[in-house]
CSV table of C-alpha atoms in Angstrom, one decimal:
chain,number,residue,atom,x,y,z
A,1279,MET,CA,161.7,245.6,122.2
A,1280,ASN,CA,163.0,244.6,125.5
A,1281,THR,CA,161.8,245.0,129.0
A,1282,ARG,CA,159.4,248.2,129.5
A,1283,SER,CA,155.8,249.4,129.0
A,1284,ARG,CA,154.6,251.9,126.8
A,1285,ILE,CA,151.2,252.9,124.8
A,1286,ARG,CA,149.7,256.7,124.1
A,1287,ALA,CA,148.8,259.4,126.4
A,1288,GLY,CA,146.0,261.8,124.7
A,1289,ALA,CA,146.2,264.7,122.7
A,1290,ALA,CA,144.4,268.1,123.0
A,1291,ALA,CA,142.2,268.8,120.0
A,1292,VAL,CA,142.6,271.5,118.2
A,1293,ALA,CA,140.8,272.2,115.2
A,1294,LEU,CA,142.4,273.7,111.6
A,1295,ALA,CA,140.5,274.0,108.6
A,1296,LEU,CA,142.7,274.8,105.3
A,1297,LEU,CA,140.3,275.3,102.3
A,1298,ALA,CA,140.9,274.0,99.3
A,1299,ALA,CA,141.0,275.2,95.5
A,1300,GLY,CA,142.2,273.7,92.2
A,1301,CYS,CA,141.8,270.6,90.4
A,1302,THR,CA,143.5,267.3,90.9
A,1303,GLY,CA,142.9,266.1,87.4
A,1304,SER,CA,141.0,263.2,87.8
A,1305,GLY,CA,137.7,264.4,86.9
A,1306,SER,CA,135.0,262.6,89.1
A,1307,GLY,CA,132.6,264.7,86.5
A,1308,GLY,CA,129.6,264.6,89.1
A,1309,GLY,CA,128.4,263.3,92.3
A,1310,VAL,CA,130.9,261.8,94.4
A,1311,ARG,CA,130.7,258.3,94.7
A,1312,GLY,CA,133.4,257.3,97.2
A,1313,THR,CA,133.3,257.4,101.0
A,1314,PRO,CA,135.7,258.5,103.8
A,1315,GLY,CA,138.3,256.1,104.5
A,1316,ALA,CA,137.9,254.9,108.0
A,1317,ALA,CA,139.7,256.6,111.0
A,1318,GLY,CA,140.9,253.4,112.8
A,1319,LEU,CA,141.5,250.3,111.7
A,1320,ARG,CA,140.1,248.6,114.8
A,1321,ASP,CA,142.7,247.2,115.9
A,1322,PRO,CA,142.1,245.1,119.3
A,1323,LEU,CA,144.3,246.8,121.7
A,1324,PHE,CA,144.7,250.3,119.8
A,1325,PRO,CA,140.7,250.8,117.9
A,1326,ARG,CA,141.8,254.4,117.1
A,1327,LEU,CA,144.8,253.6,115.5
A,1328,GLY,CA,146.2,253.4,111.8
A,1329,ASN,CA,143.7,254.4,109.5
A,1330,GLY,CA,141.7,252.6,106.5
A,1331,GLY,CA,141.1,253.2,102.6
A,1332,TYR,CA,144.3,253.3,101.6
A,1333,ASP,CA,147.9,251.3,101.9
A,1334,VAL,CA,151.2,253.5,101.9
A,1335,SER,CA,154.4,252.5,99.8
A,1336,HIS,CA,156.9,255.2,100.7
A,1337,TYR,CA,157.1,258.0,103.0
A,1338,ALA,CA,159.6,261.4,101.7
A,1339,LEU,CA,160.1,262.9,105.2
A,1340,THR,CA,162.4,266.3,104.8
A,1341,LEU,CA,163.1,267.4,108.3
A,1342,SER,CA,165.2,270.0,110.1
A,1343,TYR,CA,165.4,270.1,113.7
A,1344,ASP,CA,167.5,272.9,116.1
A,1345,PRO,CA,168.3,271.4,119.5
A,1346,ALA,CA,168.5,275.1,121.1
A,1347,THR,CA,164.9,275.6,120.2
A,1348,GLY,CA,163.4,272.2,120.2
A,1349,ARG,CA,161.6,273.1,116.8
A,1350,LEU,CA,160.9,270.3,114.4
A,1351,ASP,CA,159.9,271.9,110.6
A,1352,GLY,CA,158.6,268.9,108.4
A,1353,ARG,CA,157.4,267.9,105.1
A,1354,ALA,CA,155.7,264.4,104.6
A,1355,GLU,CA,154.9,263.3,100.8
A,1356,ILE,CA,153.4,260.0,101.5
A,1357,THR,CA,152.5,257.7,98.4
A,1358,ALA,CA,149.6,255.4,98.9
A,1359,LYS,CA,146.9,253.2,96.7
A,1360,ALA,CA,143.1,253.9,97.6
A,1361,THR,CA,141.5,250.4,98.5
A,1362,GLN,CA,138.7,251.9,97.8
A,1363,ASP,CA,136.7,255.0,96.3
A,1364,LEU,CA,137.7,257.8,98.2
A,1365,SER,CA,136.2,261.1,99.4
A,1366,ALA,CA,138.3,261.8,102.0
A,1367,PHE,CA,140.9,259.9,104.0
A,1368,ASN,CA,142.9,260.5,107.5
A,1369,LEU,CA,146.6,260.4,109.0
A,1370,ASP,CA,148.1,260.1,112.4
A,1371,LEU,CA,149.9,262.9,113.8
A,1372,ALA,CA,150.3,264.1,117.5
A,1373,GLY,CA,150.7,267.7,118.6
A,1374,LEU,CA,152.3,269.5,115.6
A,1375,THR,CA,151.1,272.3,113.6
A,1376,VAL,CA,149.6,271.3,110.0
A,1377,ARG,CA,150.5,274.4,108.0
A,1378,GLY,CA,148.8,272.8,104.5
A,1379,ALA,CA,148.4,270.4,102.3
A,1380,THR,CA,148.0,268.7,98.9
A,1381,VAL,CA,146.8,265.7,97.1
A,1382,ASP,CA,148.5,265.4,93.7
A,1383,GLY,CA,150.1,268.2,93.6
A,1384,ALA,CA,146.3,270.5,94.4
A,1385,PRO,CA,145.4,271.6,97.7
A,1386,ALA,CA,143.4,269.9,100.0
A,1387,ALA,CA,140.9,270.3,102.4
A,1388,VAL,CA,142.6,269.4,106.4
A,1389,ASN,CA,140.4,269.2,109.2
A,1390,ARG,CA,142.1,268.0,112.5
A,1391,ALA,CA,140.4,266.5,115.7
A,1392,GLY,CA,142.8,265.7,118.0
A,1393,ASP,CA,145.7,263.2,116.6
A,1394,GLU,CA,143.7,262.9,113.6
A,1395,LEU,CA,143.5,264.8,110.3
A,1396,THR,CA,141.3,264.3,108.0
A,1397,LEU,CA,142.0,265.3,104.2
A,1398,ARG,CA,139.6,266.1,101.8
A,1399,PRO,CA,141.0,266.1,98.0
A,1400,HIS,CA,139.0,268.6,95.5
A,1401,ASP,CA,138.1,265.2,93.3
A,1402,GLU,CA,137.7,261.8,95.0
A,1403,ILE,CA,140.3,259.4,94.4
A,1404,GLU,CA,139.2,255.9,92.4
A,1405,ASP,CA,139.8,252.8,93.9
A,1406,GLY,CA,143.3,251.1,92.7
A,1407,ALA,CA,144.5,254.6,91.8
A,1408,GLU,CA,148.2,255.9,93.3
A,1409,PHE,CA,147.9,258.8,94.6
A,1410,ARG,CA,150.2,261.3,96.6
A,1411,THR,CA,150.0,263.4,99.6
A,1412,THR,CA,152.0,266.4,100.5
A,1413,VAL,CA,151.8,267.7,104.1
A,1414,SER,CA,153.6,270.4,105.9
A,1415,TYR,CA,153.6,271.2,109.3
A,1416,GLY,CA,155.7,272.0,112.2
A,1417,GLY,CA,156.6,273.1,116.0
A,1418,LEU,CA,157.6,271.7,118.7
A,1419,PRO,CA,156.9,267.8,119.0
A,1420,LYS,CA,155.6,265.9,121.5
A,1421,THR,CA,156.8,263.3,124.6
A,1422,ILE,CA,153.9,260.8,124.9
A,1423,THR,CA,154.0,259.8,127.9
A,1424,ASP,CA,152.1,256.3,128.6
A,1425,SER,CA,150.0,255.0,131.2
A,1426,ASP,CA,153.0,253.3,133.1
A,1427,GLY,CA,155.2,256.6,133.0
A,1428,SER,CA,157.6,255.4,130.3
A,1429,GLU,CA,158.1,257.8,127.7
A,1430,GLU,CA,158.0,257.5,123.4
A,1431,GLY,CA,157.3,259.6,120.8
A,1432,TRP,CA,159.9,262.5,121.0
A,1433,LEU,CA,162.3,262.9,123.3
A,1434,LYS,CA,164.9,265.9,124.6
A,1435,THR,CA,168.1,264.6,125.2
A,1436,ALA,CA,171.4,266.5,126.6
A,1437,ASP,CA,172.5,267.5,123.0
A,1438,GLY,CA,169.5,266.8,120.6
A,1439,ALA,CA,166.9,264.1,120.5
A,1440,LEU,CA,165.3,261.0,120.0
A,1441,ALA,CA,162.5,259.6,118.0
A,1442,LEU,CA,161.1,256.6,119.3
A,1443,GLY,CA,157.2,255.3,118.8
A,1444,GLU,CA,156.8,251.7,119.7
A,1445,PRO,CA,153.6,251.4,120.1
A,1446,THR,CA,151.8,255.0,119.1
A,1447,GLY,CA,154.9,257.5,119.2
A,1448,SER,CA,155.9,257.8,115.9
A,1449,MET,CA,153.0,259.8,115.3
A,1450,ALA,CA,154.8,262.6,116.9
A,1451,TRP,CA,156.9,263.4,114.7
A,1452,PHE,CA,155.6,262.7,111.0
A,1453,PRO,CA,151.7,262.3,109.5
A,1454,GLY,CA,151.0,258.6,108.4
A,1455,ASN,CA,148.9,255.7,108.7
A,1456,HIS,CA,150.7,254.5,111.9
A,1457,HIS,CA,149.1,250.7,112.4
A,1458,PRO,CA,152.2,248.0,111.5
A,1459,SER,CA,149.7,246.2,109.3
A,1460,ASP,CA,150.4,249.3,106.5
A,1461,LYS,CA,154.5,249.1,106.6
A,1462,ALA,CA,156.1,250.9,103.6
A,1463,ALA,CA,159.4,251.9,102.2
A,1464,TYR,CA,161.6,255.6,103.4
A,1465,ASP,CA,163.7,258.1,102.6
A,1466,ILE,CA,164.2,260.8,105.6
A,1467,THR,CA,166.2,263.5,105.2
A,1468,ILE,CA,167.0,265.3,108.1
A,1469,THR,CA,169.1,268.6,108.4
A,1470,VAL,CA,170.6,270.0,111.8
A,1471,PRO,CA,173.6,272.0,112.9
A,1472,SER,CA,177.1,271.5,111.6
A,1473,GLY,CA,178.7,269.3,114.6
A,1474,VAL,CA,175.4,267.6,115.3
A,1475,LYS,CA,174.9,264.3,113.8
A,1476,ALA,CA,171.6,263.1,112.4
A,1477,LEU,CA,171.0,259.3,112.3
A,1478,SER,CA,168.1,257.2,110.9
A,1479,ASN,CA,167.4,254.0,110.0
A,1480,GLY,CA,168.8,251.9,106.5
A,1481,VAL,CA,171.6,253.5,104.7
A,1482,LEU,CA,173.3,256.9,105.0
A,1483,THR,CA,173.0,258.0,101.0
A,1484,ALA,CA,174.5,261.1,101.4
A,1485,GLU,CA,175.7,263.9,103.5
A,1486,LYS,CA,176.5,267.5,102.5
A,1487,GLN,CA,176.7,271.3,104.0
A,1488,ALA,CA,173.5,273.1,104.4
A,1489,PRO,CA,173.1,276.7,104.6
A,1490,GLY,CA,173.6,278.6,107.7
A,1491,GLY,CA,175.8,276.1,109.7
A,1492,ARG,CA,174.2,273.4,108.8
A,1493,THR,CA,174.2,269.8,107.9
A,1494,THR,CA,171.5,267.6,106.0
A,1495,SER,CA,172.0,263.6,105.8
A,1496,VAL,CA,169.8,261.5,103.5
A,1497,TRP,CA,169.1,257.8,105.0
A,1498,HIS,CA,167.2,255.1,102.6
A,1499,VAL,CA,165.1,252.2,103.9
A,1500,ALA,CA,164.3,250.0,100.6
A,1501,GLU,CA,162.8,247.2,102.5
A,1502,PRO,CA,159.1,247.6,104.4
A,1503,MET,CA,159.1,249.1,107.7
A,1504,ALA,CA,156.6,249.8,110.2
A,1505,SER,CA,156.0,253.2,111.0
A,1506,TYR,CA,157.0,252.5,114.8
A,1507,LEU,CA,160.2,251.1,113.9
A,1508,ALA,CA,160.9,254.4,112.5
A,1509,MET,CA,163.7,256.4,114.5
A,1510,LEU,CA,166.0,259.5,114.5
A,1511,ALA,CA,168.8,259.9,117.1
A,1512,ILE,CA,170.4,263.6,116.8
A,1513,GLY,CA,173.2,264.6,119.1
A,1514,ARG,CA,177.3,264.9,118.6
A,1515,TYR,CA,177.8,260.7,119.0
A,1516,ASP,CA,181.2,259.1,118.4
A,1517,THR,CA,180.5,256.6,115.4
A,1518,SER,CA,181.9,253.6,114.4
A,1519,SER,CA,181.5,251.8,110.5
A,1520,THR,CA,182.3,248.2,110.0
A,1521,THR,CA,180.7,245.5,107.7
A,1522,SER,CA,179.0,241.8,108.1
A,1523,THR,CA,178.5,239.0,105.8
A,1524,ALA,CA,175.3,238.2,107.2
A,1525,GLY,CA,172.9,239.8,104.5
A,1526,ALA,CA,171.4,237.7,102.2
A,1527,GLY,CA,173.3,239.7,99.4
A,1528,GLY,CA,176.6,239.5,100.8
A,1529,THR,CA,178.2,242.0,103.0
A,1530,ILE,CA,176.3,244.8,104.5
A,1531,PRO,CA,177.5,248.3,106.3
A,1532,VAL,CA,177.2,247.9,110.3
A,1533,LEU,CA,177.0,251.5,111.7
A,1534,THR,CA,176.7,252.2,115.3
A,1535,ALA,CA,176.7,255.7,117.3
A,1536,ALA,CA,177.3,256.6,120.9
A,1537,ASP,CA,177.1,259.6,123.1
A,1538,PRO,CA,180.4,260.9,123.9
A,1539,GLU,CA,179.8,260.3,127.7
A,1540,VAL,CA,179.3,256.0,126.4
A,1541,ALA,CA,181.3,255.8,123.7
A,1542,ALA,CA,184.1,253.8,125.4
A,1543,GLU,CA,182.8,251.4,127.8
A,1544,THR,CA,180.3,250.2,125.2
A,1545,ALA,CA,182.6,250.0,122.1
A,1546,ALA,CA,184.1,246.2,122.5
A,1547,LEU,CA,180.8,245.2,122.5
A,1548,ARG,CA,179.2,247.3,119.6
A,1549,ALA,CA,182.1,245.7,117.7
A,1550,ARG,CA,180.8,242.1,118.3
A,1551,ILE,CA,177.7,243.3,116.1
A,1552,PRO,CA,179.0,241.0,113.0
A,1553,GLU,CA,179.6,238.4,115.1
A,1554,ILE,CA,176.7,238.3,116.9
A,1555,LEU,CA,174.7,238.4,113.3
A,1556,ASP,CA,176.8,235.5,111.8
A,1557,TRP,CA,175.4,233.4,114.5
A,1558,GLN,CA,171.8,235.0,114.3
A,1559,LYS,CA,172.3,233.9,110.5
A,1560,GLU,CA,173.4,230.4,111.0
A,1561,ASN,CA,170.2,229.9,113.0
A,1562,PHE,CA,167.2,232.3,111.8
A,1563,GLY,CA,168.7,232.7,108.3
A,1564,PRO,CA,170.1,235.8,106.3
A,1565,TYR,CA,169.7,239.0,108.0
A,1566,PRO,CA,166.5,240.7,106.0
A,1567,PHE,CA,167.7,244.3,105.9
A,1568,ALA,CA,170.4,246.0,103.9
A,1569,ALA,CA,172.4,247.7,106.7
A,1570,SER,CA,172.3,247.2,110.6
A,1571,GLY,CA,174.0,248.9,113.8
A,1572,ALA,CA,172.8,250.2,117.1
A,1573,VAL,CA,172.5,253.9,118.6
A,1574,VAL,CA,173.7,253.8,122.3
A,1575,GLU,CA,172.6,256.6,124.7
A,1576,ARG,CA,172.8,257.8,127.9
A,1577,ASP,CA,170.6,256.8,130.9
A,1578,ASP,CA,169.3,259.9,131.5
A,1579,ASP,CA,168.1,260.2,127.7
A,1580,VAL,CA,166.3,257.0,126.8
A,1581,GLY,CA,165.2,254.3,129.3
A,1582,TYR,CA,164.4,251.2,127.5
A,1583,ALA,CA,166.3,249.1,124.6
A,1584,LEU,CA,164.2,249.3,121.3
A,1585,GLU,CA,164.6,247.1,118.0
A,1586,THR,CA,163.6,250.1,115.6
A,1587,GLN,CA,164.4,248.7,112.4
A,1588,THR,CA,168.3,248.3,110.8
A,1589,ARG,CA,169.5,250.5,114.0
A,1590,PRO,CA,168.3,249.4,117.9
A,1591,VAL,CA,168.3,252.3,120.3
A,1592,PHE,CA,170.0,251.1,124.3
A,1593,PRO,CA,170.5,252.8,127.0
A,1594,ALA,CA,174.0,252.3,128.3
A,1595,SER,CA,173.0,250.5,131.5
A,1596,SER,CA,171.0,247.8,129.6
A,1597,PHE,CA,173.8,247.6,126.6
A,1598,ASP,CA,174.7,244.0,127.6
A,1599,THR,CA,175.3,241.0,125.1
A,1600,HIS,CA,172.0,239.5,125.9
A,1601,THR,CA,169.6,242.5,125.3
A,1602,LEU,CA,172.0,242.7,121.9
A,1603,VAL,CA,171.5,239.8,121.0
A,1604,HIS,CA,167.5,240.4,121.8
A,1605,GLU,CA,167.3,243.9,119.8
A,1606,LEU,CA,168.8,241.8,117.0
A,1607,ALA,CA,166.8,239.4,116.8
A,1608,HIS,CA,163.8,241.4,116.3
A,1609,GLN,CA,165.2,242.2,113.0
A,1610,TRP,CA,164.1,239.0,111.7
A,1611,TYR,CA,160.9,238.7,114.2
A,1612,GLY,CA,159.1,241.6,115.0
A,1613,ASP,CA,160.6,243.9,112.3
A,1614,SER,CA,160.9,242.1,108.7
A,1615,VAL,CA,158.2,239.8,109.8
A,1616,SER,CA,155.5,242.2,111.7
A,1617,PRO,CA,152.3,241.8,113.7
A,1618,ALA,CA,149.1,242.3,111.7
A,1619,SER,CA,148.0,243.7,115.1
A,1620,TRP,CA,149.0,244.4,118.5
A,1621,LYS,CA,147.7,241.3,119.8
A,1622,ASP,CA,150.4,239.4,117.9
A,1623,ILE,CA,153.3,240.8,119.6
A,1624,TRP,CA,154.4,238.0,121.2
A,1625,LEU,CA,155.2,236.8,117.4
A,1626,ASN,CA,158.2,239.6,118.1
A,1627,GLU,CA,158.5,239.4,122.0
A,1628,GLY,CA,158.7,235.3,122.6
A,1629,PHE,CA,161.0,234.9,119.5
A,1630,ALA,CA,163.5,238.0,120.6
A,1631,THR,CA,163.5,236.1,124.5
A,1632,TYR,CA,163.9,232.5,122.8
A,1633,GLY,CA,167.1,234.0,121.0
A,1634,GLU,CA,168.5,235.1,124.1
A,1635,TRP,CA,167.9,231.0,125.5
A,1636,LEU,CA,169.5,229.8,122.6
A,1637,TYR,CA,172.8,232.4,122.9
A,1638,ALA,CA,172.9,231.4,126.5
A,1639,GLU,CA,172.7,227.6,125.1
A,1640,ASP,CA,175.3,227.8,122.4
A,1641,PHE,CA,178.0,230.4,124.2
A,1642,GLU,CA,177.2,230.1,128.1
A,1643,HIS,CA,176.6,226.4,129.1
A,1644,THR,CA,173.0,227.4,129.8
A,1645,PRO,CA,170.8,224.7,128.4
A,1646,ALA,CA,166.8,226.2,127.2
A,1647,GLN,CA,165.3,224.0,129.3
A,1648,LYS,CA,167.2,225.9,132.4
A,1649,ASN,CA,165.6,229.1,131.5
A,1650,PHE,CA,162.6,227.3,129.9
A,1651,GLU,CA,162.2,226.2,133.9
A,1652,LYS,CA,163.1,229.9,135.4
A,1653,ALA,CA,160.4,230.9,133.7
A,1654,PHE,CA,157.7,228.9,134.4
A,1655,ALA,CA,159.0,229.2,137.8
A,1656,ASN,CA,157.5,233.4,137.6
A,1657,ASP,CA,154.2,233.6,138.4
A,1658,ALA,CA,153.5,236.8,136.5
A,1659,ALA,CA,154.0,234.6,133.1
A,1660,TRP,CA,150.5,233.1,133.6
A,1661,ALA,CA,148.6,236.6,134.1
A,1662,PHE,CA,147.0,235.8,130.7
A,1663,PRO,CA,147.7,234.0,127.8
A,1664,PRO,CA,150.7,235.2,125.5
A,1665,ALA,CA,148.7,235.5,122.5
A,1666,ALA,CA,145.2,237.4,124.1
A,1667,PRO,CA,146.6,240.3,125.8
A,1668,ARG,CA,143.8,242.4,127.4
A,1669,THR,CA,144.7,245.8,127.6
A,1670,PRO,CA,147.8,248.3,126.1
A,1671,GLU,CA,149.4,248.0,129.8
A,1672,ASP,CA,149.5,244.2,128.9
A,1673,LEU,CA,151.7,244.5,125.5
A,1674,PHE,CA,155.5,244.2,127.5
A,1675,ALA,CA,154.4,242.2,130.4
A,1676,ALA,CA,155.8,238.7,131.5
A,1677,PRO,CA,153.3,236.4,129.4
A,1678,VAL,CA,154.5,238.6,126.3
A,1679,TYR,CA,158.2,237.7,126.5
A,1680,GLN,CA,158.6,235.0,129.3
A,1681,ARG,CA,155.4,232.7,128.3
A,1682,GLY,CA,155.7,233.6,124.5
A,1683,ALA,CA,159.3,232.1,124.6
A,1684,MET,CA,157.7,229.1,126.7
A,1685,VAL,CA,155.6,228.1,124.1
A,1686,LEU,CA,158.5,227.9,121.4
A,1687,HIS,CA,160.2,225.7,123.4
A,1688,ARG,CA,157.0,223.6,124.0
A,1689,ILE,CA,156.9,223.5,120.3
A,1690,ARG,CA,160.8,222.2,119.9
A,1691,GLN,CA,160.5,219.4,122.8
A,1692,GLU,CA,157.5,218.2,120.6
A,1693,VAL,CA,158.6,218.0,117.3
A,1694,GLY,CA,162.8,218.0,118.4
A,1695,ASP,CA,165.2,219.9,117.0
A,1696,ASP,CA,165.8,219.4,113.5
A,1697,THR,CA,162.1,220.5,112.9
A,1698,PHE,CA,162.4,222.7,115.6
A,1699,PHE,CA,165.5,224.8,113.6
A,1700,GLU,CA,163.5,224.3,110.6
A,1701,ILE,CA,160.7,226.3,111.9
A,1702,LEU,CA,163.0,229.1,113.3
A,1703,GLU,CA,164.7,229.8,110.0
A,1704,GLY,CA,161.7,229.0,108.0
A,1705,TRP,CA,159.2,231.1,109.4
A,1706,PRO,CA,160.9,234.3,108.9
A,1707,THR,CA,162.0,233.2,105.4
A,1708,LYS,CA,158.5,232.6,104.2
A,1709,HIS,CA,156.9,235.7,105.6
A,1710,ARG,CA,159.9,237.9,105.2
A,1711,HIS,CA,158.8,241.6,105.0
A,1712,ALA,CA,155.1,240.7,106.0
A,1713,ASN,CA,152.5,241.0,108.5
A,1714,VAL,CA,151.8,238.0,110.3
A,1715,THR,CA,148.6,236.8,112.8
A,1716,THR,CA,148.7,234.0,115.6
A,1717,GLU,CA,146.5,232.2,113.3
A,1718,ASP,CA,149.7,232.3,110.4
A,1719,PHE,CA,151.9,231.0,112.8
A,1720,THR,CA,150.3,228.0,114.1
A,1721,THR,CA,148.9,226.8,110.9
A,1722,TYR,CA,152.6,227.1,109.6
A,1723,VAL,CA,154.3,225.3,112.2
A,1724,GLU,CA,151.4,222.4,112.0
A,1725,SER,CA,152.3,222.4,107.6
A,1726,VAL,CA,156.1,221.8,108.5
A,1727,THR,CA,155.5,219.1,111.0
A,1728,GLY,CA,152.2,217.3,109.8
A,1729,ARG,CA,151.0,217.4,113.4
A,1730,ASP,CA,147.7,218.8,115.0
A,1731,LEU,CA,149.3,220.9,117.8
A,1732,SER,CA,145.9,222.0,118.9
A,1733,GLY,CA,146.3,220.7,122.3
A,1734,LEU,CA,149.6,222.6,123.0
A,1735,TRP,CA,147.9,225.6,121.4
A,1736,ASP,CA,144.9,225.3,123.7
A,1737,VAL,CA,147.0,225.1,126.8
A,1738,TRP,CA,150.3,226.9,126.4
A,1739,LEU,CA,149.2,229.6,123.6
A,1740,TYR,CA,145.5,230.7,124.7
A,1741,GLY,CA,145.0,228.8,127.9
A,1742,ASP,CA,144.3,230.8,130.9
A,1743,GLY,CA,146.1,229.9,134.2
A,1744,LYS,CA,149.4,227.9,135.0
A,1745,PRO,CA,149.5,224.6,133.5
A,1746,ASP,CA,151.2,221.3,134.8
A,1747,LYS,CA,154.7,221.1,134.2
A,1748,PRO,CA,155.7,219.4,131.3
A,1749,THR,CA,158.3,216.6,131.7
A,1750,ASP,CA,161.7,217.3,130.0
């Protein structure tokens, strides 16, 4: 994600109880041994976000949206594995009305309290068992206004809608485990009126006519994806398709879409995505996904760029070379290698910002040292250590971006270019499609360099205040 801020506004509490009958077939045969999964994962910045007791492996979302009425109807099929004996478990969902739920085909009781759904299956789910939950829901999806006034969740546009979700907005359009530590594969089927296009993450596997003058598109994401990186873009887009050779297995499709009002002015830069990916492959290693692209909207429709997996989203005024480099760099740093908790977000933004510095070094005759000096002179970059954001409002502040990039430049200065670029490629290769912590990164760097860099970490990563400026 590029320059912006966010988090959640509280949802109104709604109570709903759907009593269950039937049998899951697991047959606990006596008293319940299981306990409810946790209703939050105690993330340092969002303690109530996410849910415990299970790991999701796959979401199958079947959605229908009518831009004229603004109504979204959905069915979410969630395949997960229990990590404890479960008597009940939670899903995150903001605003939308739940019509019913099943677990392994049998009706489940559902209680609603604000953004939390508590599902109680007829029989407990044993530790290690795979189970499938289906939730039917619908209504007018919410736009979540963050504390700084920025918006996420479901954003209505002039001709459709955008669904964006960093850090919490994905719960505005589907139920799930909405914490970045629980990544999953996705299949997203979306039906909209004919003449309107619906784009999502990954590869378009089918597009067909549906009853009632509508069109259904099916999108497949095989690689694990954090829920905040899921997206929908619904509107009357001009689209363009090409290919890139940056993929690990060879050629990948590159699909871009632009609002007709900004399509012509953004066409040339959209066409450069394969070229930029090729350059990034040289520095970061093979592109980690099966597809790439971008969606460019009018400024009135979205106020920030976001690194949604495989297909980042931009307002037209922010669709410039550096922002495109930044959001595409996130496909390695943040999307493939994702934070274990939100306090680790500098691993997303510091790397993506340093990607901009490298691009300027290679193509604009601006050494990374010059950008380092510019960032060092920015007093806002020293408000807090990049590895220790204090509040949700700090997630997208200057220390995360600029001081995060300065940490990487200090590593480069300490170990030299050969070892630094080995780290730059090796880190996303070693942790491909995984979740990581800041401690994972410092341990990795010291293992590659064979050096104790605790002094660097103490000052630049964790230290309060502005240190003395290092010599070149």
